[in-house]
Amino acid sequence: MRLVTPGDSAPASVNKYLLPHETQVITVRRHPAVLMVPVGLVLGGLIVAGVLSNIGAGSGAGSAISYIWWAWLALLAWFVWRVAEWSVDYFVITNQRMLLTTGIITRNVAMMPLAKVTDMGFKRSLAGRMLGYGEFIMESAGQDQALDRVPYLPYPEQLYLEVCEMIFPNKNADG
Protein backbone atom coordinates (compact mmCIF):
# COMPACT_ATOMS: atom_id res chain seq x y z
CA MET A 1 0.00 0.00 0.00
CA ARG A 2 1.20 3.48 -0.76
CA LEU A 3 0.33 6.23 1.67
CA VAL A 4 0.29 9.55 -0.12
CA THR A 5 2.27 12.29 1.60
CA PRO A 6 1.15 15.96 1.39
CA GLY A 7 3.69 16.82 -1.34
CA ASP A 8 2.87 13.72 -3.34
CA SER A 9 0.06 13.33 -5.82
CA ALA A 10 -2.10 10.55 -7.14
CA PRO A 11 -1.46 9.13 -10.61
CA ALA A 12 -2.45 11.51 -13.39
CA SER A 13 -5.35 9.24 -14.37
CA VAL A 14 -6.84 9.76 -10.90
CA ASN A 15 -5.68 13.26 -10.01
CA LYS A 16 -8.13 14.94 -12.37
CA TYR A 17 -11.07 13.56 -10.34
CA LEU A 18 -9.88 15.06 -7.03
CA LEU A 19 -11.26 18.34 -5.78
CA PRO A 20 -8.80 21.17 -5.13
CA HIS A 21 -9.48 21.18 -1.39
CA GLU A 22 -9.18 17.40 -0.93
CA THR A 23 -6.19 15.83 0.75
CA GLN A 24 -5.13 12.41 -0.51
CA VAL A 25 -4.63 9.87 2.22
CA ILE A 26 -4.36 6.46 0.55
CA THR A 27 -3.90 5.41 -3.07
CA VAL A 28 -3.73 1.71 -3.94
CA ARG A 29 -3.91 -0.36 -7.06
CA ARG A 30 -5.97 -3.53 -6.89
CA HIS A 31 -4.15 -6.70 -5.92
CA PRO A 32 -2.56 -8.58 -8.85
CA ALA A 33 -4.70 -11.59 -7.89
CA VAL A 34 -7.41 -9.99 -10.03
CA LEU A 35 -5.38 -11.37 -12.96
CA MET A 36 -5.36 -15.01 -11.77
CA VAL A 37 -8.15 -16.17 -14.09
CA PRO A 38 -6.72 -14.46 -17.20
CA VAL A 39 -3.26 -15.92 -16.47
CA GLY A 40 -4.78 -19.38 -16.03
CA LEU A 41 -6.71 -19.08 -19.30
CA VAL A 42 -3.64 -17.95 -21.26
CA LEU A 43 -1.46 -20.72 -19.87
CA GLY A 44 -4.19 -23.32 -20.32
CA GLY A 45 -4.75 -22.09 -23.88
CA LEU A 46 -1.03 -22.34 -24.58
CA ILE A 47 -0.95 -25.94 -23.35
CA VAL A 48 -4.05 -26.86 -25.39
CA ALA A 49 -2.65 -25.16 -28.50
CA GLY A 50 0.68 -26.97 -28.08
CA VAL A 51 -0.97 -30.38 -27.60
CA LEU A 52 -3.32 -29.86 -30.56
CA SER A 53 -0.40 -28.72 -32.71
CA ASN A 54 1.54 -31.89 -31.89
CA ILE A 55 -1.47 -34.08 -32.62
CA GLY A 56 -2.27 -32.27 -35.86
CA ALA A 57 1.35 -32.07 -37.07
CA GLY A 58 1.41 -35.69 -38.18
CA SER A 59 -1.92 -35.56 -40.01
CA GLY A 60 -1.09 -32.56 -42.22
CA ALA A 61 -3.74 -30.23 -40.79
CA GLY A 62 -1.68 -27.07 -41.32
CA SER A 63 -4.59 -24.64 -41.63
CA ALA A 64 -6.28 -26.01 -38.51
CA ILE A 65 -3.04 -25.56 -36.57
CA SER A 66 -2.74 -21.95 -37.71
CA TYR A 67 -6.33 -21.28 -36.58
CA ILE A 68 -5.51 -22.76 -33.19
CA TRP A 69 -2.50 -20.46 -32.79
CA TRP A 70 -4.46 -17.42 -34.02
CA ALA A 71 -7.09 -18.20 -31.39
CA TRP A 72 -4.37 -18.38 -28.73
CA LEU A 73 -2.95 -15.04 -29.93
CA ALA A 74 -6.43 -13.53 -29.56
CA LEU A 75 -6.53 -14.92 -26.01
CA LEU A 76 -3.09 -13.43 -25.36
CA ALA A 77 -4.26 -10.04 -26.68
CA TRP A 78 -7.25 -10.21 -24.31
CA PHE A 79 -4.84 -10.94 -21.44
CA VAL A 80 -2.68 -7.93 -22.34
CA TRP A 81 -5.83 -5.78 -22.34
CA ARG A 82 -6.78 -7.04 -18.86
CA VAL A 83 -3.29 -6.24 -17.55
CA ALA A 84 -3.53 -2.75 -19.05
CA GLU A 85 -6.92 -2.24 -17.36
CA TRP A 86 -5.51 -3.43 -14.04
CA SER A 87 -2.61 -0.99 -14.33
CA VAL A 88 -4.95 2.04 -14.45
CA ASP A 89 -7.47 0.94 -11.79
CA TYR A 90 -7.00 2.75 -8.47
CA PHE A 91 -8.79 2.93 -5.13
CA VAL A 92 -8.24 6.38 -3.65
CA ILE A 93 -9.21 7.61 -0.22
CA THR A 94 -9.14 11.32 0.45
CA ASN A 95 -10.04 13.20 3.60
CA GLN A 96 -13.63 13.51 2.28
CA ARG A 97 -14.47 10.54 0.06
CA MET A 98 -13.52 7.20 -1.45
CA LEU A 99 -13.09 6.80 -5.21
CA LEU A 100 -12.67 3.74 -7.41
CA THR A 101 -11.47 4.55 -10.92
CA THR A 102 -11.59 1.82 -13.55
CA GLY A 103 -11.39 1.42 -17.30
CA ILE A 104 -9.17 2.49 -20.17
CA ILE A 105 -11.49 3.55 -22.97
CA THR A 106 -14.64 4.01 -20.92
CA ARG A 107 -13.51 5.58 -17.65
CA ASN A 108 -15.72 4.76 -14.66
CA VAL A 109 -15.41 6.66 -11.40
CA ALA A 110 -17.42 5.39 -8.44
CA MET A 111 -17.47 7.58 -5.35
CA MET A 112 -18.82 7.57 -1.81
CA PRO A 113 -18.47 10.43 0.66
CA LEU A 114 -16.91 9.29 3.93
CA ALA A 115 -19.71 11.05 5.83
CA LYS A 116 -22.31 8.78 4.16
CA VAL A 117 -20.66 5.51 5.26
CA THR A 118 -22.72 4.04 8.10
CA ASP A 119 -21.19 0.58 8.15
CA MET A 120 -18.08 -0.92 6.67
CA GLY A 121 -16.61 -4.39 6.69
CA PHE A 122 -14.23 -6.52 4.72
CA LYS A 123 -14.31 -10.09 3.56
CA ARG A 124 -11.39 -12.40 2.88
CA SER A 125 -11.76 -15.72 1.14
CA LEU A 126 -9.29 -18.54 1.65
CA ALA A 127 -7.45 -17.47 -1.51
CA GLY A 128 -7.55 -13.87 -0.27
CA ARG A 129 -5.94 -14.86 3.03
CA MET A 130 -3.24 -16.86 1.26
CA LEU A 131 -2.46 -14.19 -1.35
CA GLY A 132 -3.05 -11.07 0.74
CA TYR A 133 -6.19 -9.43 -0.64
CA GLY A 134 -9.71 -8.74 0.53
CA GLU A 135 -12.98 -7.05 -0.37
CA PHE A 136 -14.44 -3.93 1.25
CA ILE A 137 -18.19 -3.86 1.79
CA MET A 138 -19.68 -0.44 2.55
CA GLU A 139 -23.20 0.55 3.48
CA SER A 140 -24.76 3.97 3.66
CA ALA A 141 -28.00 5.41 4.93
CA GLY A 142 -30.65 5.88 2.29
CA GLN A 143 -30.31 4.96 -1.35
CA ASP A 144 -27.88 2.66 -3.13
CA GLN A 145 -24.44 4.11 -3.71
CA ALA A 146 -22.20 3.79 -6.76
CA LEU A 147 -19.47 2.38 -4.54
CA ASP A 148 -20.59 -0.41 -2.24
CA ARG A 149 -18.02 -3.16 -2.89
CA VAL A 150 -14.34 -2.94 -3.73
CA PRO A 151 -12.82 -6.38 -4.42
CA TYR A 152 -9.15 -7.37 -4.61
CA LEU A 153 -7.71 -4.74 -2.26
CA PRO A 154 -4.19 -5.38 -0.95
CA TYR A 155 -3.42 -5.21 2.79
CA PRO A 156 -7.12 -5.29 3.74
CA GLU A 157 -6.70 -5.27 7.53
CA GLN A 158 -4.38 -2.27 7.54
CA LEU A 159 -6.48 -0.44 4.97
CA TYR A 160 -9.67 -1.26 6.89
CA LEU A 161 -8.28 0.15 10.15
CA GLU A 162 -7.04 3.33 8.49
CA VAL A 163 -10.36 3.95 6.74
CA CYS A 164 -12.35 3.22 9.92
CA GLU A 165 -10.19 5.74 11.80
CA MET A 166 -11.10 8.36 9.19
CA ILE A 167 -14.81 7.52 9.21
CA PHE A 168 -15.12 7.11 12.98
CA PRO A 169 -12.45 9.36 14.54
CA ASN A 170 -11.64 9.21 18.25
CA LYS A 171 -13.74 12.00 19.72
CA ASN A 172 -11.97 11.70 23.11
CA ALA A 173 -8.49 12.42 21.73
CA ASP A 174 -6.91 15.69 22.83
CA GLY A 175 -6.61 18.44 20.21
Coordinates of N, CA and C in Angstrom, one line a residue:
M1 N 0.8 -1.2 0.0 CA 0.0 0.0 0.0 C 0.9 1.2 0.0
R2 N 0.4 2.3 -0.7 CA 1.2 3.5 -0.8 C 0.4 4.6 -0.1
L3 N 0.9 5.1 1.0 CA 0.3 6.2 1.7 C 0.8 7.5 1.0
V4 N -0.1 8.4 0.6 CA 0.3 9.5 -0.1 C 0.7 10.6 0.9
T5 N 1.8 11.2 0.7 CA 2.3 12.3 1.6 C 1.8 13.6 1.0
P6 N 1.7 14.7 1.9 CA 1.2 16.0 1.4 C 1.8 16.5 0.1
G7 N 3.1 16.3 -0.1 CA 3.7 16.8 -1.3 C 3.5 15.9 -2.5
D8 N 3.0 14.7 -2.3 CA 2.9 13.7 -3.3 C 1.5 13.9 -4.1
S9 N 1.3 13.3 -5.2 CA 0.1 13.3 -5.8 C -0.3 12.0 -6.4
A10 N -1.6 11.8 -6.6 CA -2.1 10.5 -7.1 C -1.7 10.4 -8.6
P11 N -1.8 9.3 -9.2 CA -1.5 9.1 -10.6 C -2.3 10.1 -11.4
A12 N -1.8 10.5 -12.6 CA -2.4 11.5 -13.4 C -3.8 11.1 -13.8
S13 N -4.0 9.7 -14.0 CA -5.3 9.2 -14.4 C -6.4 9.4 -13.3
V14 N -5.9 9.6 -12.0 CA -6.8 9.8 -10.9 C -6.9 11.2 -10.4
N15 N -5.8 11.9 -10.5 CA -5.7 13.3 -10.0 C -6.7 14.2 -10.6
K16 N -7.2 14.0 -11.8 CA -8.1 14.9 -12.4 C -9.5 14.8 -11.8
Y17 N -9.8 13.7 -11.0 CA -11.1 13.6 -10.3 C -11.1 14.1 -8.9
L18 N -10.0 14.6 -8.4 CA -9.9 15.1 -7.0 C -10.2 16.5 -7.0
L19 N -10.9 16.9 -6.0 CA -11.3 18.3 -5.8 C -10.1 19.1 -5.3
P20 N -10.0 20.4 -5.6 CA -8.8 21.2 -5.1 C -8.6 21.2 -3.6
H21 N -9.6 21.1 -2.8 CA -9.5 21.2 -1.4 C -9.3 19.8 -0.7
E22 N -9.3 18.7 -1.5 CA -9.2 17.4 -0.9 C -7.7 17.1 -0.7
T23 N -7.5 16.3 0.4 CA -6.2 15.8 0.7 C -6.2 14.3 0.5
Q24 N -5.2 13.8 -0.3 CA -5.1 12.4 -0.5 C -4.6 11.7 0.7
V25 N -5.1 10.6 1.1 CA -4.6 9.9 2.2 C -4.1 8.5 1.8
I26 N -4.8 7.8 1.0 CA -4.4 6.5 0.6 C -4.7 6.3 -0.9
T27 N -3.7 5.8 -1.7 CA -3.9 5.4 -3.1 C -3.3 4.0 -3.3
V28 N -4.2 3.1 -3.7 CA -3.7 1.7 -3.9 C -4.3 1.2 -5.3
R29 N -3.5 0.4 -5.9 CA -3.9 -0.4 -7.1 C -4.5 -1.7 -6.6
R30 N -5.4 -2.2 -7.3 CA -6.0 -3.5 -6.9 C -4.9 -4.6 -6.9
H31 N -5.1 -5.6 -6.1 CA -4.2 -6.7 -5.9 C -4.0 -7.4 -7.3
P32 N -2.8 -7.9 -7.6 CA -2.6 -8.6 -8.9 C -3.3 -9.9 -8.9
A33 N -3.9 -10.4 -7.9 CA -4.7 -11.6 -7.9 C -5.9 -11.4 -8.8
V34 N -6.3 -10.2 -9.1 CA -7.4 -10.0 -10.0 C -7.1 -10.6 -11.4
L35 N -5.8 -10.8 -11.7 CA -5.4 -11.4 -13.0 C -5.2 -12.9 -12.9
M36 N -5.6 -13.6 -11.8 CA -5.4 -15.0 -11.8 C -6.1 -15.8 -12.9
V37 N -7.4 -15.5 -13.1 CA -8.2 -16.2 -14.1 C -7.6 -15.9 -15.5
P38 N -7.3 -14.7 -15.9 CA -6.7 -14.5 -17.2 C -5.4 -15.2 -17.4
V39 N -4.5 -15.2 -16.4 CA -3.3 -15.9 -16.5 C -3.5 -17.4 -16.7
G40 N -4.4 -18.0 -15.9 CA -4.8 -19.4 -16.0 C -5.3 -19.7 -17.4
L41 N -6.2 -18.8 -18.0 CA -6.7 -19.1 -19.3 C -5.6 -19.0 -20.4
V42 N -4.7 -18.1 -20.3 CA -3.6 -17.9 -21.3 C -2.7 -19.2 -21.2
L43 N -2.3 -19.6 -20.0 CA -1.5 -20.7 -19.9 C -2.2 -22.0 -20.3
G44 N -3.4 -22.2 -19.9 CA -4.2 -23.3 -20.3 C -4.4 -23.3 -21.8
G45 N -4.6 -22.2 -22.4 CA -4.8 -22.1 -23.9 C -3.5 -22.4 -24.6
L46 N -2.3 -22.0 -24.0 CA -1.0 -22.3 -24.6 C -0.8 -23.8 -24.6
I47 N -1.1 -24.5 -23.5 CA -1.0 -25.9 -23.4 C -1.9 -26.6 -24.4
V48 N -3.1 -26.2 -24.4 CA -4.0 -26.9 -25.4 C -3.6 -26.6 -26.8
A49 N -3.1 -25.4 -27.1 CA -2.7 -25.2 -28.5 C -1.4 -26.0 -28.8
G50 N -0.5 -26.1 -27.9 CA 0.7 -27.0 -28.1 C 0.3 -28.4 -28.3
V51 N -0.6 -29.0 -27.5 CA -1.0 -30.4 -27.6 C -1.7 -30.6 -28.9
L52 N -2.6 -29.7 -29.3 CA -3.3 -29.9 -30.6 C -2.4 -29.7 -31.8
S53 N -1.4 -28.9 -31.6 CA -0.4 -28.7 -32.7 C 0.4 -30.0 -32.9
N54 N 0.8 -30.6 -31.8 CA 1.5 -31.9 -31.9 C 0.7 -33.0 -32.5
I55 N -0.6 -33.0 -32.1 CA -1.5 -34.1 -32.6 C -1.7 -33.9 -34.1
G56 N -2.0 -32.6 -34.5 CA -2.3 -32.3 -35.9 C -1.1 -32.2 -36.8
A57 N 0.1 -32.2 -36.2 CA 1.3 -32.1 -37.1 C 1.5 -33.3 -37.9
G58 N 1.2 -34.5 -37.4 CA 1.4 -35.7 -38.2 C 0.3 -35.9 -39.2
S59 N -0.8 -35.3 -39.1 CA -1.9 -35.6 -40.0 C -2.0 -34.5 -41.1
G60 N -1.1 -33.6 -41.1 CA -1.1 -32.6 -42.2 C -2.2 -31.5 -42.1
A61 N -2.7 -31.2 -41.0 CA -3.7 -30.2 -40.8 C -3.1 -28.9 -40.5
G62 N -2.4 -28.3 -41.5 CA -1.7 -27.1 -41.3 C -2.6 -25.9 -41.1
S63 N -3.7 -25.8 -41.8 CA -4.6 -24.6 -41.6 C -5.3 -24.7 -40.3
A64 N -5.6 -25.9 -39.8 CA -6.3 -26.0 -38.5 C -5.3 -25.6 -37.4
I65 N -4.0 -25.9 -37.6 CA -3.0 -25.6 -36.6 C -2.9 -24.0 -36.5
S66 N -2.9 -23.4 -37.7 CA -2.7 -22.0 -37.7 C -3.9 -21.3 -37.1
Y67 N -5.2 -21.8 -37.2 CA -6.3 -21.3 -36.6 C -6.2 -21.4 -35.1
I68 N -5.7 -22.5 -34.6 CA -5.5 -22.8 -33.2 C -4.6 -21.7 -32.6
W69 N -3.5 -21.4 -33.3 CA -2.5 -20.5 -32.8 C -3.0 -19.0 -32.9
W70 N -3.8 -18.7 -33.9 CA -4.5 -17.4 -34.0 C -5.4 -17.2 -32.9
A71 N -6.2 -18.3 -32.5 CA -7.1 -18.2 -31.4 C -6.3 -17.9 -30.1
W72 N -5.2 -18.6 -29.9 CA -4.4 -18.4 -28.7 C -3.8 -17.0 -28.7
L73 N -3.4 -16.4 -29.9 CA -2.9 -15.0 -29.9 C -4.1 -14.1 -29.6
A74 N -5.3 -14.4 -30.0 CA -6.4 -13.5 -29.6 C -6.6 -13.6 -28.0
L75 N -6.5 -14.8 -27.5 CA -6.5 -14.9 -26.0 C -5.4 -14.1 -25.3
L76 N -4.2 -14.2 -25.9 CA -3.1 -13.4 -25.4 C -3.3 -11.9 -25.4
A77 N -3.9 -11.5 -26.5 CA -4.3 -10.0 -26.7 C -5.3 -9.6 -25.6
W78 N -6.3 -10.5 -25.4 CA -7.2 -10.2 -24.3 C -6.6 -10.1 -23.0
F79 N -5.6 -11.0 -22.7 CA -4.8 -10.9 -21.4 C -4.1 -9.6 -21.3
V80 N -3.4 -9.2 -22.4 CA -2.7 -7.9 -22.3 C -3.6 -6.8 -22.0
W81 N -4.8 -6.8 -22.6 CA -5.8 -5.8 -22.3 C -6.2 -5.8 -20.9
R82 N -6.4 -6.9 -20.3 CA -6.8 -7.0 -18.9 C -5.7 -6.5 -18.0
V83 N -4.4 -6.8 -18.3 CA -3.3 -6.2 -17.6 C -3.3 -4.7 -17.7
A84 N -3.5 -4.2 -18.9 CA -3.5 -2.7 -19.1 C -4.7 -2.1 -18.2
E85 N -5.8 -2.7 -18.2 CA -6.9 -2.2 -17.4 C -6.5 -2.2 -15.9
W86 N -5.9 -3.3 -15.4 CA -5.5 -3.4 -14.0 C -4.5 -2.3 -13.7
S87 N -3.6 -2.0 -14.6 CA -2.6 -1.0 -14.3 C -3.2 0.4 -14.2
V88 N -4.4 0.7 -14.6 CA -4.9 2.0 -14.4 C -6.1 2.1 -13.4
D89 N -6.4 1.0 -12.8 CA -7.5 0.9 -11.8 C -6.9 1.3 -10.4
Y90 N -7.5 2.3 -9.8 CA -7.0 2.8 -8.5 C -8.2 2.9 -7.5
F91 N -7.9 2.6 -6.2 CA -8.8 2.9 -5.1 C -8.1 4.1 -4.4
V92 N -8.8 5.2 -4.3 CA -8.2 6.4 -3.7 C -9.1 6.8 -2.5
I93 N -8.5 7.1 -1.4 CA -9.2 7.6 -0.2 C -8.6 9.0 0.1
T94 N -9.5 10.0 0.1 CA -9.1 11.3 0.4 C -9.7 11.6 1.8
N95 N -9.5 12.8 2.3 CA -10.0 13.2 3.6 C -11.6 13.4 3.6
Q96 N -12.2 13.3 2.4 CA -13.6 13.5 2.3 C -14.4 12.4 1.6
R97 N -13.7 11.6 0.8 CA -14.5 10.5 0.1 C -13.6 9.4 -0.4
M98 N -14.2 8.3 -0.9 CA -13.5 7.2 -1.5 C -13.9 7.1 -2.9
L99 N -12.9 6.9 -3.8 CA -13.1 6.8 -5.2 C -12.5 5.5 -5.7
L100 N -13.2 4.9 -6.7 CA -12.7 3.7 -7.4 C -12.7 4.1 -8.9
T101 N -11.5 4.2 -9.5 CA -11.5 4.6 -10.9 C -11.1 3.3 -11.7
T102 N -11.8 3.0 -12.7 CA -11.6 1.8 -13.6 C -11.8 2.2 -15.0
G103 N -11.2 1.3 -15.9 CA -11.4 1.4 -17.3 C -10.3 2.2 -18.0
I104 N -10.1 1.8 -19.3 CA -9.2 2.5 -20.2 C -9.9 3.4 -21.2
I105 N -10.8 2.8 -22.0 CA -11.5 3.5 -23.0 C -12.7 4.2 -22.3
T106 N -13.5 3.5 -21.7 CA -14.6 4.0 -20.9 C -14.2 4.1 -19.5
R107 N -14.0 5.3 -19.0 CA -13.5 5.6 -17.7 C -14.7 5.6 -16.7
N108 N -14.7 4.8 -15.7 CA -15.7 4.8 -14.7 C -15.1 5.2 -13.3
V109 N -15.8 6.2 -12.7 CA -15.4 6.7 -11.4 C -16.6 6.5 -10.4
A110 N -16.4 5.6 -9.5 CA -17.4 5.4 -8.4 C -16.9 6.1 -7.2
M111 N -17.9 6.8 -6.5 CA -17.5 7.6 -5.3 C -18.5 7.4 -4.2
M112 N -18.0 7.5 -3.0 CA -18.8 7.6 -1.8 C -18.2 8.5 -0.8
P113 N -19.0 9.5 -0.4 CA -18.5 10.4 0.7 C -18.2 9.7 2.0
L114 N -17.2 10.0 2.7 CA -16.9 9.3 3.9 C -18.0 9.5 4.9
A115 N -18.6 10.7 4.9 CA -19.7 11.1 5.8 C -21.0 10.2 5.6
K116 N -21.1 9.6 4.4 CA -22.3 8.8 4.2 C -22.1 7.3 4.6
V117 N -20.9 6.9 4.9 CA -20.7 5.5 5.3 C -21.2 5.3 6.7
T118 N -22.2 4.4 6.8 CA -22.7 4.0 8.1 C -22.2 2.7 8.6
D119 N -21.7 1.9 7.7 CA -21.2 0.6 8.2 C -20.2 0.1 7.1
M120 N -19.1 -0.5 7.6 CA -18.1 -0.9 6.7 C -17.5 -2.2 7.2
G121 N -17.3 -3.1 6.3 CA -16.6 -4.4 6.7 C -15.7 -4.9 5.6
F122 N -15.0 -5.9 5.8 CA -14.2 -6.5 4.7 C -14.3 -8.0 4.8
K123 N -14.2 -8.7 3.7 CA -14.3 -10.1 3.6 C -13.0 -10.6 2.9
R124 N -12.6 -11.8 3.5 CA -11.4 -12.4 2.9 C -11.7 -13.9 2.7
S125 N -11.6 -14.3 1.5 CA -11.8 -15.7 1.1 C -10.5 -16.5 1.5
L126 N -10.5 -17.8 1.4 CA -9.3 -18.5 1.7 C -8.2 -18.1 0.7
A127 N -8.5 -17.9 -0.6 CA -7.5 -17.5 -1.5 C -7.0 -16.1 -1.1
G128 N -7.9 -15.2 -0.7 CA -7.5 -13.9 -0.3 C -6.6 -13.9 0.9
R129 N -6.8 -14.8 1.9 CA -5.9 -14.9 3.0 C -4.6 -15.4 2.6
M130 N -4.5 -16.3 1.7 CA -3.2 -16.9 1.3 C -2.5 -15.9 0.4
L131 N -3.1 -15.1 -0.4 CA -2.5 -14.2 -1.4 C -2.4 -12.8 -0.9
G132 N -3.1 -12.4 0.2 CA -3.0 -11.1 0.7 C -4.0 -10.0 0.2
Y133 N -5.2 -10.4 -0.2 CA -6.2 -9.4 -0.6 C -7.5 -9.7 0.0
G134 N -8.4 -8.7 -0.1 CA -9.7 -8.7 0.5 C -10.7 -7.8 -0.2
E135 N -11.9 -7.9 0.3 CA -13.0 -7.1 -0.4 C -13.6 -6.2 0.7
F136 N -13.7 -4.9 0.4 CA -14.4 -3.9 1.3 C -15.9 -4.0 0.9
I137 N -16.7 -3.9 2.0 CA -18.2 -3.9 1.8 C -18.7 -2.7 2.6
M138 N -19.3 -1.7 1.9 CA -19.7 -0.4 2.6 C -21.2 -0.3 2.4
E139 N -21.8 0.3 3.5 CA -23.2 0.6 3.5 C -23.4 2.0 3.9
S140 N -24.5 2.6 3.3 CA -24.8 4.0 3.7 C -26.2 4.1 3.9
A141 N -26.6 5.1 4.6 CA -28.0 5.4 4.9 C -28.7 5.9 3.6
G142 N -29.9 5.4 3.5 CA -30.6 5.9 2.3 C -30.5 5.0 1.1
Q143 N -30.3 5.6 -0.1 CA -30.3 5.0 -1.4 C -29.0 4.2 -1.6
D144 N -29.1 3.4 -2.7 CA -27.9 2.7 -3.1 C -26.8 3.6 -3.6
Q145 N -25.6 3.3 -3.3 CA -24.4 4.1 -3.7 C -23.7 3.5 -4.9
A146 N -23.0 4.3 -5.6 CA -22.2 3.8 -6.8 C -21.1 2.9 -6.3
L147 N -20.6 3.1 -5.1 CA -19.5 2.4 -4.5 C -19.9 1.6 -3.3
D148 N -20.2 0.4 -3.4 CA -20.6 -0.4 -2.2 C -19.7 -1.6 -2.0
R149 N -19.0 -2.1 -3.0 CA -18.0 -3.2 -2.9 C -16.8 -2.8 -3.7
V150 N -15.6 -3.1 -3.1 CA -14.3 -2.9 -3.7 C -13.5 -4.2 -3.5
P151 N -13.5 -5.1 -4.6 CA -12.8 -6.4 -4.4 C -11.3 -6.2 -4.7
Y152 N -10.6 -7.2 -4.3 CA -9.2 -7.4 -4.6 C -8.3 -6.2 -4.1
L153 N -8.5 -5.8 -2.8 CA -7.7 -4.7 -2.3 C -6.5 -5.4 -1.5
P154 N -5.3 -4.8 -1.7 CA -4.2 -5.4 -0.9 C -4.2 -4.9 0.5
Y155 N -3.5 -5.6 1.4 CA -3.4 -5.2 2.8 C -4.8 -4.8 3.4
P156 N -5.8 -5.7 3.3 CA -7.1 -5.3 3.7 C -7.3 -4.9 5.2
E157 N -6.6 -5.6 6.1 CA -6.7 -5.3 7.5 C -6.2 -3.9 7.8
Q158 N -5.0 -3.6 7.3 CA -4.4 -2.3 7.5 C -5.2 -1.2 6.9
L159 N -5.7 -1.4 5.7 CA -6.5 -0.4 5.0 C -7.8 -0.2 5.7
Y160 N -8.4 -1.3 6.2 CA -9.7 -1.3 6.9 C -9.5 -0.4 8.1
L161 N -8.5 -0.6 8.9 CA -8.3 0.2 10.2 C -8.1 1.6 9.9
E162 N -7.3 1.9 8.8 CA -7.0 3.3 8.5 C -8.3 4.0 8.0
V163 N -9.1 3.4 7.2 CA -10.4 4.0 6.7 C -11.4 4.1 7.9
C164 N -11.4 3.1 8.8 CA -12.3 3.2 9.9 C -11.9 4.4 10.8
E165 N -10.7 4.6 11.0 CA -10.2 5.7 11.8 C -10.6 7.1 11.2
M166 N -10.7 7.1 9.9 CA -11.1 8.4 9.2 C -12.6 8.5 9.3
I167 N -13.4 7.4 9.2 CA -14.8 7.5 9.2 C -15.3 7.8 10.6
F168 N -14.7 7.0 11.6 CA -15.1 7.1 13.0 C -13.9 7.6 13.8
P169 N -13.6 8.9 13.8 CA -12.4 9.4 14.5 C -12.7 9.3 16.0
N170 N -11.6 9.3 16.8 CA -11.6 9.2 18.2 C -12.0 10.6 18.8
K171 N -13.2 10.7 19.3 CA -13.7 12.0 19.7 C -13.2 12.4 21.1
N172 N -12.5 11.4 21.8 CA -12.0 11.7 23.1 C -10.5 12.1 23.0
A173 N -9.9 12.1 21.9 CA -8.5 12.4 21.7 C -8.3 13.9 21.9
D174 N -7.2 14.3 22.6 CA -6.9 15.7 22.8 C -6.4 16.3 21.5
G175 N -6.9 17.6 21.3 CA -6.6 18.4 20.2 C -5.6 18.2 19.3

